[in-house]
mmCIF file of C-alpha atoms in Angstrom:
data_model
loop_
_atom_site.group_PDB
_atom_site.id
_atom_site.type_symbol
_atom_site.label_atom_id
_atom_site.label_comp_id
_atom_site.label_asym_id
_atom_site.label_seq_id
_atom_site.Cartn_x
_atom_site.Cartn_y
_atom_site.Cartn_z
ATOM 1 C CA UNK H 1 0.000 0.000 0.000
ATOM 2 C CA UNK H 2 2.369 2.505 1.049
ATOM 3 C CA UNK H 3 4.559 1.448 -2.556
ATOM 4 C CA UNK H 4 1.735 2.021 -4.231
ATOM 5 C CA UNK H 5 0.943 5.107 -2.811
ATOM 6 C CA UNK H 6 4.390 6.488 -3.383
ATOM 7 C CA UNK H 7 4.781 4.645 -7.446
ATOM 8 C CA UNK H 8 1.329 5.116 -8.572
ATOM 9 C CA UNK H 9 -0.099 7.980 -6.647
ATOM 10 C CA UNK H 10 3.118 9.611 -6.467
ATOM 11 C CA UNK H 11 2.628 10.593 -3.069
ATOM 12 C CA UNK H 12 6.346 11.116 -1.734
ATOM 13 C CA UNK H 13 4.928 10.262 1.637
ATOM 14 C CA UNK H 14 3.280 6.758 1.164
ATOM 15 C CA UNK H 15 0.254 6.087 3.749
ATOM 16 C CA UNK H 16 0.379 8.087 7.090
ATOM 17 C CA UNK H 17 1.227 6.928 10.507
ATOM 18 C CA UNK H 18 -2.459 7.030 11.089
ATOM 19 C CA UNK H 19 -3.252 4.447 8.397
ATOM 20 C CA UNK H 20 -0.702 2.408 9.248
ATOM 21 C CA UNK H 21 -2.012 2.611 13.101
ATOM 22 C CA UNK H 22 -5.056 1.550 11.626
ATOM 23 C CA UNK H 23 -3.872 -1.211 9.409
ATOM 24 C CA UNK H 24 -1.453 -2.654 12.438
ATOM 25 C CA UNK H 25 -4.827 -2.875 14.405
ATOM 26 C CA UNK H 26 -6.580 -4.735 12.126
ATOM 27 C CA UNK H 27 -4.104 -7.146 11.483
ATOM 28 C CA UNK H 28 -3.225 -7.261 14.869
ATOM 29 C CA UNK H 29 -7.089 -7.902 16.371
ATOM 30 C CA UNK H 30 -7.409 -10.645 13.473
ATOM 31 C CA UNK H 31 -4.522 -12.709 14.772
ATOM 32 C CA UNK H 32 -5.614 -11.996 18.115
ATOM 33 C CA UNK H 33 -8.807 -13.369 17.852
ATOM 34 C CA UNK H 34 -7.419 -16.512 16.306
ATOM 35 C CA UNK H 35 -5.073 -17.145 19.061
ATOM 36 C CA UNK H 36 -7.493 -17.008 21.260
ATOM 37 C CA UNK H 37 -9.952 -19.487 19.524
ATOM 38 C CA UNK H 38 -6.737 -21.800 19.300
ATOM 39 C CA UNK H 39 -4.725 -24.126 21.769
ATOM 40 C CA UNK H 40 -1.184 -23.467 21.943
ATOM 41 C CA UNK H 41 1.613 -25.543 21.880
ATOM 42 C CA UNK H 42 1.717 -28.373 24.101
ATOM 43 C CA UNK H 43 -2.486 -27.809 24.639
ATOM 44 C CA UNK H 44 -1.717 -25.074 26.429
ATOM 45 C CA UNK H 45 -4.849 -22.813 26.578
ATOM 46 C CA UNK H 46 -4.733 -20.116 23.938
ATOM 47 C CA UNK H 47 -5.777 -17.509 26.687
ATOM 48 C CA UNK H 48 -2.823 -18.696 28.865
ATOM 49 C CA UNK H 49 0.402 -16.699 29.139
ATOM 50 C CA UNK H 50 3.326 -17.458 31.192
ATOM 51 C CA UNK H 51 4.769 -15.264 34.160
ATOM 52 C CA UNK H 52 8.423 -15.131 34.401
ATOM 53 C CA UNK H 53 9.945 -16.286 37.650
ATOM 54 C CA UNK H 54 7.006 -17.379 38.974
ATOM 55 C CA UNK H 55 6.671 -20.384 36.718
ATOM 56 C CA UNK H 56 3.101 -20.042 35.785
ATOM 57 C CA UNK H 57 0.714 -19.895 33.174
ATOM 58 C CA UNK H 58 -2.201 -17.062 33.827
ATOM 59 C CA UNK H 59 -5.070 -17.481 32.197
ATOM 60 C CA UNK H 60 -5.919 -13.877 30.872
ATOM 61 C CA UNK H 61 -9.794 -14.576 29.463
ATOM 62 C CA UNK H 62 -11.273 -11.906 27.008
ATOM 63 C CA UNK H 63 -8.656 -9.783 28.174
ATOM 64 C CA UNK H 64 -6.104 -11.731 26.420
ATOM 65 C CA UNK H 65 -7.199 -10.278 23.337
ATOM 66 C CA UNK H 66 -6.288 -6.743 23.868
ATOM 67 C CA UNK H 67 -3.267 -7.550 25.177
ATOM 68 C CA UNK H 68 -2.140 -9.378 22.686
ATOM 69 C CA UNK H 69 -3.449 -6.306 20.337
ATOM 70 C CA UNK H 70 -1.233 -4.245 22.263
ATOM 71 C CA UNK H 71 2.322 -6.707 22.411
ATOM 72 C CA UNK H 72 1.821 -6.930 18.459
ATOM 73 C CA UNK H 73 1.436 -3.004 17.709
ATOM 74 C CA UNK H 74 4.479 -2.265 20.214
ATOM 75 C CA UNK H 75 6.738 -4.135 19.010
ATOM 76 C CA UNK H 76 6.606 -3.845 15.732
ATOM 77 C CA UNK H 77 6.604 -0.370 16.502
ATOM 78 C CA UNK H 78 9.614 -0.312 18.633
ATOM 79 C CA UNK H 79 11.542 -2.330 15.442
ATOM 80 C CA UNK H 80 10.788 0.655 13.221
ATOM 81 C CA UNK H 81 11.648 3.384 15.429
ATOM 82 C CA UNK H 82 15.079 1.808 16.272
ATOM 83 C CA UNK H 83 15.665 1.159 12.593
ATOM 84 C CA UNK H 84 17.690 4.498 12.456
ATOM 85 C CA UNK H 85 21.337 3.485 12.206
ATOM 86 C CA UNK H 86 23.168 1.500 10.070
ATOM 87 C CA UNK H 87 22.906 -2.160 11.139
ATOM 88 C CA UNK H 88 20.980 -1.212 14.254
ATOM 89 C CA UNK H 89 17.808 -3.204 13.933
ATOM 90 C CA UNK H 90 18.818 -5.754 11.645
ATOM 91 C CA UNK H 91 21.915 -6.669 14.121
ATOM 92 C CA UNK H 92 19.914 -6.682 17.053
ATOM 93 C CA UNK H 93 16.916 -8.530 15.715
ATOM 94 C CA UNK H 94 19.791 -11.224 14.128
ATOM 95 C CA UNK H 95 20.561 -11.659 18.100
ATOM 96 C CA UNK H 96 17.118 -11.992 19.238
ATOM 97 C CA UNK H 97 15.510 -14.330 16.662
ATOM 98 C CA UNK H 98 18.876 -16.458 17.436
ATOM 99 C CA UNK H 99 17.777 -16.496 21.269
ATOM 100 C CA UNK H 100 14.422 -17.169 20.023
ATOM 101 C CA UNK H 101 15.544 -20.720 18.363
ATOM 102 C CA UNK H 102 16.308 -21.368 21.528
ATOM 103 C CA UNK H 103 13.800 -20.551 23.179
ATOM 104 C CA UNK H 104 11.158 -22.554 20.905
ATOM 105 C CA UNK H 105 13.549 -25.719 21.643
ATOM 106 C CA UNK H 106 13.914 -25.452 25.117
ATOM 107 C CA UNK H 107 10.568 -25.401 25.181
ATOM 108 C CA UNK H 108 9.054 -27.779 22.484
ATOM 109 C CA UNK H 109 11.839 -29.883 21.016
ATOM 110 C CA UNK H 110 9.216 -31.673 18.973
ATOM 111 C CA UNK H 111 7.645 -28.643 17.067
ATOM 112 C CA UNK H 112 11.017 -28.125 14.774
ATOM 113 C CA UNK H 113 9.102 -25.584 12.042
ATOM 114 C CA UNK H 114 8.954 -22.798 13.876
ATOM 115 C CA UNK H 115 12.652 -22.305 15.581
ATOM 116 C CA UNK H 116 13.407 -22.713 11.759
ATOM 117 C CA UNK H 117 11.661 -20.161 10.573
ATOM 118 C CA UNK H 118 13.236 -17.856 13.318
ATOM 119 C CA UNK H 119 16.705 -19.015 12.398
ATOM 120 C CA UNK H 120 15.765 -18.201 8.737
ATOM 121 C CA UNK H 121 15.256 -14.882 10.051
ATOM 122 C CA UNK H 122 18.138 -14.382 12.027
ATOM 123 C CA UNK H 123 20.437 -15.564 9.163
ATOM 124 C CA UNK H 124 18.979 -13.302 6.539
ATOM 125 C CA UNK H 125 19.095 -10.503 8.778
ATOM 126 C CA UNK H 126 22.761 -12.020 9.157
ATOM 127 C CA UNK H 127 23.368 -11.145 4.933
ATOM 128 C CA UNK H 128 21.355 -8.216 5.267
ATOM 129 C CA UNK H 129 23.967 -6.589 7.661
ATOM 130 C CA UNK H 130 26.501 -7.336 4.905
ATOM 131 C CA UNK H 131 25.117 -4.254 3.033
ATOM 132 C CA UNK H 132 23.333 -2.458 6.292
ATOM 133 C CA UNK H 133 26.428 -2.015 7.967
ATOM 134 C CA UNK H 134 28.381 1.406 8.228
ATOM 135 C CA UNK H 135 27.980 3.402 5.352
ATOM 136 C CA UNK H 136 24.746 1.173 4.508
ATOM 137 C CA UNK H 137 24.291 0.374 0.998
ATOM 138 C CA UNK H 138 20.427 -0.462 1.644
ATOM 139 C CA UNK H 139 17.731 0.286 4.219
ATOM 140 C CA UNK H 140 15.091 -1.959 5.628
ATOM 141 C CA UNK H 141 12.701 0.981 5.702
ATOM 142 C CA UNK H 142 8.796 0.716 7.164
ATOM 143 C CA UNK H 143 8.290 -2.467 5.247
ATOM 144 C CA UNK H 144 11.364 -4.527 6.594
ATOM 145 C CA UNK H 145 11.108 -3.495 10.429
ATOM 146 C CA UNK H 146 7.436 -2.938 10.775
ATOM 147 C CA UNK H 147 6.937 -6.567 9.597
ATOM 148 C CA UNK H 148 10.213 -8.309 11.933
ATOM 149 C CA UNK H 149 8.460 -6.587 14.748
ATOM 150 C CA UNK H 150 5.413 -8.264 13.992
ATOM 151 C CA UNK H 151 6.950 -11.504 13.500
ATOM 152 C CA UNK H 152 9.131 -11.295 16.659
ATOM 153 C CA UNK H 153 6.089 -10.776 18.398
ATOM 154 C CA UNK H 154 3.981 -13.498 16.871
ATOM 155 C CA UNK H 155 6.147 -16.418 17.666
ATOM 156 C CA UNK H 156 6.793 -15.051 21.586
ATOM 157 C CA UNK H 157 2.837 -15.357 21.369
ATOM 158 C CA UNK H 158 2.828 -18.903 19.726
ATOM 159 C CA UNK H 159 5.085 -20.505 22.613
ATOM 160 C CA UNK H 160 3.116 -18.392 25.353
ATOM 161 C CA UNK H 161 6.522 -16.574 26.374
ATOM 162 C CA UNK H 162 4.757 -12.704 25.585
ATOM 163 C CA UNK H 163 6.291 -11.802 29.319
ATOM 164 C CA UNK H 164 9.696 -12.724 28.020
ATOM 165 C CA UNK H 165 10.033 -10.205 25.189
ATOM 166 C CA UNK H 166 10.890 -6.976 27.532
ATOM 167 C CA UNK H 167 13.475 -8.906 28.303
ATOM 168 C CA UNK H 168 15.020 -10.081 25.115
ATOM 169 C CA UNK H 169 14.127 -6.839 23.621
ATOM 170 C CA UNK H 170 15.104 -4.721 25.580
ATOM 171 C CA UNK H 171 16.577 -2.637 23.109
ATOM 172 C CA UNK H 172 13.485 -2.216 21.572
ATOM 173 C CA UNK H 173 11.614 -1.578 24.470
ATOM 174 C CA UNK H 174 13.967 1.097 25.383
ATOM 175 C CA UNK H 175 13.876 2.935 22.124
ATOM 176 C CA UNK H 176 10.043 3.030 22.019
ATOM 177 C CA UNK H 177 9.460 4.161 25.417
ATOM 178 C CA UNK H 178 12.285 6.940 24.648
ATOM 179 C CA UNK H 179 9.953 8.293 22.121
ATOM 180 C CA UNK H 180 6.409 8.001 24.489
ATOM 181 C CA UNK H 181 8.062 9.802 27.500
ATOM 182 C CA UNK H 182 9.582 12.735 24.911
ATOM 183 C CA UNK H 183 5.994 13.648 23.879
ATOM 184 C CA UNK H 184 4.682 13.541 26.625
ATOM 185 C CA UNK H 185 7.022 15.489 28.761
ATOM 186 C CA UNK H 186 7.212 17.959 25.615
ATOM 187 C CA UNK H 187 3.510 17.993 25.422
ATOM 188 C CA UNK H 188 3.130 18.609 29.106
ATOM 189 C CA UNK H 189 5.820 21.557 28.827
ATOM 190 C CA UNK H 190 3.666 23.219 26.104
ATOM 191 C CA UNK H 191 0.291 23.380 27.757
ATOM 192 C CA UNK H 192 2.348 25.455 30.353
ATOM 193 C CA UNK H 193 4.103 27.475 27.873
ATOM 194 C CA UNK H 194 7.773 25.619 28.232
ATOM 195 C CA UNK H 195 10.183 24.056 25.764
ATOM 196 C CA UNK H 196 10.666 21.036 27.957
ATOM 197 C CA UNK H 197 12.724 17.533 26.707
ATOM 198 C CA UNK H 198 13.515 14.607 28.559
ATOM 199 C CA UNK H 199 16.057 13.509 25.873
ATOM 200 C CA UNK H 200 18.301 15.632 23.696
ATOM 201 C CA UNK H 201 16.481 13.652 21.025
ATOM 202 C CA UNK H 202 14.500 10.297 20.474
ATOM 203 C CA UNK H 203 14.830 7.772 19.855
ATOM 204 C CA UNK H 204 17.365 7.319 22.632
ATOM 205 C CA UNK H 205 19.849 6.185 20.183
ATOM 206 C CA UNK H 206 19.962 9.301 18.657
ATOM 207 C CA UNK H 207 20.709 10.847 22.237
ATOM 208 C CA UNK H 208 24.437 9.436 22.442
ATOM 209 C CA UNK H 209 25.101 11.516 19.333
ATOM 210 C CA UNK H 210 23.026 14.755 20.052
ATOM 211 C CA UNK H 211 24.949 17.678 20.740
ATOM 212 C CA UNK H 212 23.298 20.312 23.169
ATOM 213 C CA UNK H 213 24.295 23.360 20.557
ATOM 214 C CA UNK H 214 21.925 21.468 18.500
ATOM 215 C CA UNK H 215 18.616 22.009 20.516
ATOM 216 C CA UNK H 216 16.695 24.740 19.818
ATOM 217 C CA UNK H 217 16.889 28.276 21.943
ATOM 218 C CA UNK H 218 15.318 28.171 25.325
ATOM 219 C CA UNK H 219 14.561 24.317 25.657
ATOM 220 C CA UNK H 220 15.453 22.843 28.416
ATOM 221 C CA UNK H 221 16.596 19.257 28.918
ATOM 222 C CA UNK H 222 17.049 16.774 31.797
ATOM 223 C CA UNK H 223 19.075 14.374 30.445
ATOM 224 C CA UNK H 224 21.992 16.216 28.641
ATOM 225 C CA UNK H 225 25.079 13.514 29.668
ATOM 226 C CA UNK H 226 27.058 12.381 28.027
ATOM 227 C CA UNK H 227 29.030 15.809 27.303
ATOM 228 C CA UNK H 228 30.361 13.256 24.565
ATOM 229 C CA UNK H 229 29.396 12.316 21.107
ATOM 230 C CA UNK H 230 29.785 9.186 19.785
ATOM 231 C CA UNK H 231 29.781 7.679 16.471
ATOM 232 C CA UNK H 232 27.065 5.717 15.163
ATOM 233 C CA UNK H 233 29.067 2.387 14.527
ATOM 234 C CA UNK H 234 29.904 2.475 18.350
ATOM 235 C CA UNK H 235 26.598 3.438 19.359
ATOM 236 C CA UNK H 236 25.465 0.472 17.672
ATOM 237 C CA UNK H 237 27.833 -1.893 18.491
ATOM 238 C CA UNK H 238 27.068 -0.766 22.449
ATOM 239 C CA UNK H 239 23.359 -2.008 21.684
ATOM 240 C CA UNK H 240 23.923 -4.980 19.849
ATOM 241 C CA UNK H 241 26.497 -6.069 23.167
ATOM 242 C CA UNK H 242 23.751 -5.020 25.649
ATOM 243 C CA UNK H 243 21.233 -7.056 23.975
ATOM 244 C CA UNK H 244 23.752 -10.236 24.049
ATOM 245 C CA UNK H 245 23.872 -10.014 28.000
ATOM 246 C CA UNK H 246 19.670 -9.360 27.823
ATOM 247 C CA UNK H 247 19.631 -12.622 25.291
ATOM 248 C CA UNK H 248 21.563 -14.380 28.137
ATOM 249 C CA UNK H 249 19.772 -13.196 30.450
ATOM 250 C CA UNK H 250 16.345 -14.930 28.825
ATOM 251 C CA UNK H 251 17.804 -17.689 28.871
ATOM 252 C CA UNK H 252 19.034 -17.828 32.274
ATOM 253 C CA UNK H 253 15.580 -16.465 33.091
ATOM 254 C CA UNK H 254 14.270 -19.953 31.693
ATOM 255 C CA UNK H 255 17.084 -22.307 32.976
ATOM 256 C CA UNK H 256 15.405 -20.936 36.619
ATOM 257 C CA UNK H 257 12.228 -22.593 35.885
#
């Protein structure tokens, strides 16, 4: 839709973040619905989620719809916004669908399709890389990361581990909530008349390389460290180590079962 907006409309800015709100929520309810109306793996109720640490499954009802709404729009969300350096999202979501094999065989070592698929994933974002990297040659753009963050979530929902993808994705999670809390502290700074930021810009990977000379006159921030600046390559580099230690992390989070 949004290619054909921009090859046959020529419309330079493809579908708006309100259609593809919209579109997300469709897709998102349908599936929803489904896994509801389904059992999981190893019958496990399709309503049923389990709780980290606690070793349980909750049963979440008609509520588990919404929810699972939510999870799906997030986090393929939270892809797209931290799909803005070279080799950020496709090197961090090469780590996490890797921890995902894992998880889907630690779990269910007789369902062998879906870790698969997920390794699939991980190696083509692997080869993707090979051009993403710093300078990148080629972009994954709205219709690469929207759709990985859509898949990431739909297998965490398919082996009932929704609870565990904070954790693995932390990066994500991070980047997305970096952008919420912005607008709304900005937001609450205007009604009053003040330039207000939390960030020196969003998402927070664009924060490490943000220099204060660069905000505009009269805005005030909270967070202005680090004095600093750092490259893009290292900033990404940091994030794809921090989400090795949150990969390992998952894991050890299931080994305490």
């Amino acid at each position: 839709i949004d290619d054909y907006e921009k090859a046959i409309k020529k419309n330079n800015d493809g579908i708006s973040p309100k259609q593809k709100i919209v579109l997300q929520f469709v897709f998102s309810a349908a599936f929803a619905v489904f896994a509801y109306f389904n059992t999981g793996f190893a019958a496990i109720g399709g309503s049923f989620v389990w709780i980290p640490f606690a070793d349980v499954y909750l049963d979440f009802g008609i509520l588990y719809i919404p929810f699972i709404i939510f999870v799906m729009i997030a986090f393929s969300n939270a892809v797209n916004l931290t799909d803005g350096l070279d080799g950020l999202a496709s090197g961090v979501t090469a780590l996490v669908s890797f921890c995902m094999v894992i998880l889907g065989i630690y779990n269910f070592p007789n369902f062998i399709t879906e870790p698969v698929i997920y390794g699939a994933l991980s190696g083509a974002c692997l080869g993707f890389l090979m051009f993403n990297k710093n300078p990148a040659k080629i972009f994954m753009g709205d219709t690469g990361s929207l759709t990985i963050g859509g898949i990431i979530a739909v297998y965490a929902i398919i082996i009932h581990k929704e609870l565990l993808i904070p954790i693995l994705c932390g990066i994500f999670l991070v980047e997305n909530l970096s952008v919420i809390l912005q607008r709304l502290y900005y937001k609450a700074g205007k009604r009053k008349g003040v330039k207000q930021r939390l960030f020196k810009r969003t998402p927070i990977h664009d924060h490490f390389r943000t220099s204060m000379s660069l905000i505009e006159p009269g805005c005030s921030v909270v967070f202005t460290k680090p004095d600093k600046l750092f490259h893009e390559s290292k900033i990404t580099i940091r994030f794809w180590i921090v989400t090795i230690l949150l990969a390992a992390a998952t894991i050890i989070t299931l080994k305490m079962r």
